[in-house]
Amino acid sequence: MIEIKTTILIFFLITALGYSQTPEQSYFEWTDLSFTKEELDQRRDKLMSLLATKQKTGLVLIPARDGYSHGETFRQADDFYYFTGLELPNAILVLDLRDRSGLIYTPERDLRFESSTRKNDFPGRPLLSDKTITERAGIKLASFNDFSALMDLEASKSSTVFI
């Protein structure tokens, strides 16, 4: 009788473990920055200073690479990576030359790590809500959904946009 109970208990534990959900993974659980946030901030500031010496105003847009894959490994766009140190697909770095600030418009989640049919293999990776990205890279994140509103606002002001 005890053997049957033990066998049933082991069966249920193995079944529960087999169907348990893998937890979401934060950005820095799988990677690290190649440069300090101070170095990245200096790079952005140097670009803004260079444009300021030429009396340029407005916004600088530096797009990330698209995260959609045809099977190849994702490789970030060089310019985006140089100024952010981040591998955020489908994001846009916006540098505002008027107040010398920077902001990354990013999707809420990294869709490369999403699969509705294989949730245990691809549990998901939040981007926008991952506070460690801002803390370690030294640049704030905003929702990519707000980017078009920014462009509408800048167009209404006839702002210059550098891409």
XYZ file of C-alpha atoms in Angstrom:
163
model
C 0.000 0.000 0.000
C 2.810 2.432 0.878
C 4.567 1.580 -2.417
C 1.427 2.443 -4.402
C 1.028 5.782 -2.597
C 4.698 6.579 -3.135
C 4.458 5.640 -6.811
C 1.359 7.804 -7.289
C 3.020 10.723 -5.485
C 6.147 10.434 -7.636
C 3.985 10.252 -10.766
C 2.148 13.459 -9.843
C 5.378 15.284 -8.984
C 6.998 14.304 -12.275
C 3.855 15.294 -14.183
C 3.697 18.663 -12.414
C 7.363 19.357 -13.126
C 6.924 18.392 -16.765
C 4.125 20.912 -17.240
C 5.473 23.727 -15.106
C 6.043 27.039 -16.831
C 9.575 28.299 -17.301
C 9.770 31.779 -15.732
C 10.240 34.880 -17.842
C 13.823 35.880 -18.371
C 15.099 39.393 -17.791
C 17.385 41.034 -20.339
C 20.562 40.775 -18.269
C 20.027 37.109 -17.392
C 21.398 36.223 -20.819
C 23.745 39.074 -21.689
C 25.828 41.887 -20.285
C 26.938 45.299 -21.514
C 30.221 45.424 -23.399
C 30.754 49.018 -22.244
C 29.991 50.986 -19.087
C 26.948 53.227 -18.994
C 29.337 56.178 -18.635
C 31.058 55.236 -21.906
C 27.702 54.885 -23.675
C 26.539 58.241 -22.283
C 29.770 59.879 -23.503
C 29.208 58.497 -27.001
C 25.687 59.920 -27.165
C 26.842 63.231 -25.697
C 29.716 63.472 -28.182
C 27.316 63.083 -31.116
C 24.961 65.704 -29.694
C 27.899 68.076 -29.033
C 29.174 67.657 -32.580
C 25.759 68.492 -34.018
C 25.391 71.443 -31.619
C 28.670 72.958 -32.867
C 27.108 72.938 -36.332
C 23.992 74.722 -34.968
C 21.793 71.657 -35.547
C 18.603 71.278 -33.538
C 15.826 68.723 -33.498
C 15.962 64.965 -33.074
C 18.386 62.238 -34.068
C 16.762 58.852 -34.736
C 18.892 55.725 -34.658
C 16.865 52.604 -35.424
C 17.634 49.124 -34.161
C 17.503 46.118 -36.431
C 14.240 44.278 -36.987
C 13.910 41.272 -34.697
C 12.078 39.093 -37.200
C 14.270 36.150 -38.128
C 14.377 33.732 -41.012
C 16.453 31.386 -38.872
C 19.613 33.451 -38.567
C 21.011 34.746 -35.298
C 19.956 38.301 -34.438
C 22.679 40.903 -34.849
C 21.979 44.446 -33.746
C 22.465 47.407 -36.101
C 25.954 48.809 -35.527
C 24.915 52.429 -34.893
C 22.199 51.487 -32.396
C 24.568 49.129 -30.572
C 27.389 51.711 -30.512
C 25.215 54.331 -28.798
C 23.212 52.018 -26.500
C 25.161 48.783 -26.006
C 21.815 46.985 -26.182
C 20.360 44.298 -28.397
C 16.756 45.491 -28.388
C 15.063 44.512 -31.655
C 12.570 46.880 -33.285
C 13.575 49.795 -31.056
C 14.529 53.387 -31.876
C 17.035 55.559 -30.034
C 15.894 59.192 -30.000
C 18.402 61.896 -29.100
C 16.873 65.326 -28.493
C 19.408 67.996 -29.424
C 17.445 70.759 -27.678
C 17.758 69.378 -24.155
C 20.566 66.884 -24.855
C 18.584 63.898 -23.689
C 18.125 60.390 -24.982
C 15.288 57.892 -24.911
C 14.777 54.445 -26.404
C 11.354 53.595 -27.772
C 11.087 49.825 -27.428
C 8.436 47.124 -27.745
C 6.999 45.895 -24.458
C 8.376 42.408 -25.038
C 11.091 40.763 -27.116
C 9.041 38.762 -29.603
C 12.024 36.546 -30.415
C 11.377 34.864 -27.075
C 7.626 34.359 -27.431
C 5.801 31.248 -28.649
C 2.177 30.537 -27.843
C 2.649 26.868 -28.753
C 5.934 26.317 -26.882
C 5.629 28.489 -23.772
C 7.915 26.238 -21.770
C 10.722 26.681 -24.310
C 10.000 30.366 -24.975
C 8.675 31.872 -21.731
C 9.011 35.458 -22.893
C 11.270 38.373 -22.179
C 9.882 41.719 -21.027
C 11.775 44.788 -22.223
C 9.835 47.927 -21.369
C 9.132 46.874 -17.772
C 12.689 45.592 -17.160
C 14.083 48.368 -14.925
C 17.604 46.922 -14.993
C 17.977 47.965 -18.642
C 17.647 51.652 -17.727
C 19.785 51.264 -14.604
C 22.681 49.505 -16.326
C 22.632 51.215 -19.738
C 21.946 54.702 -18.368
C 19.116 55.542 -20.755
C 15.357 55.585 -20.205
C 12.889 53.412 -22.090
C 9.488 54.379 -23.478
C 6.812 52.363 -25.228
C 7.273 51.998 -28.964
C 3.529 52.670 -29.213
C 4.220 56.289 -28.166
C 6.765 56.905 -30.930
C 4.244 57.977 -33.586
C 2.796 60.574 -31.182
C 6.308 62.001 -30.737
C 6.749 62.223 -34.508
C 3.356 63.934 -34.891
C 4.319 66.459 -32.208
C 7.692 67.167 -33.818
C 6.061 67.528 -37.250
C 3.623 70.086 -35.835
C 6.642 72.085 -34.583
C 8.423 71.676 -37.945
C 11.359 70.101 -36.120
C 14.343 68.745 -37.981
C 14.752 64.977 -37.707
C 18.109 63.361 -38.495
C 18.144 59.660 -39.318
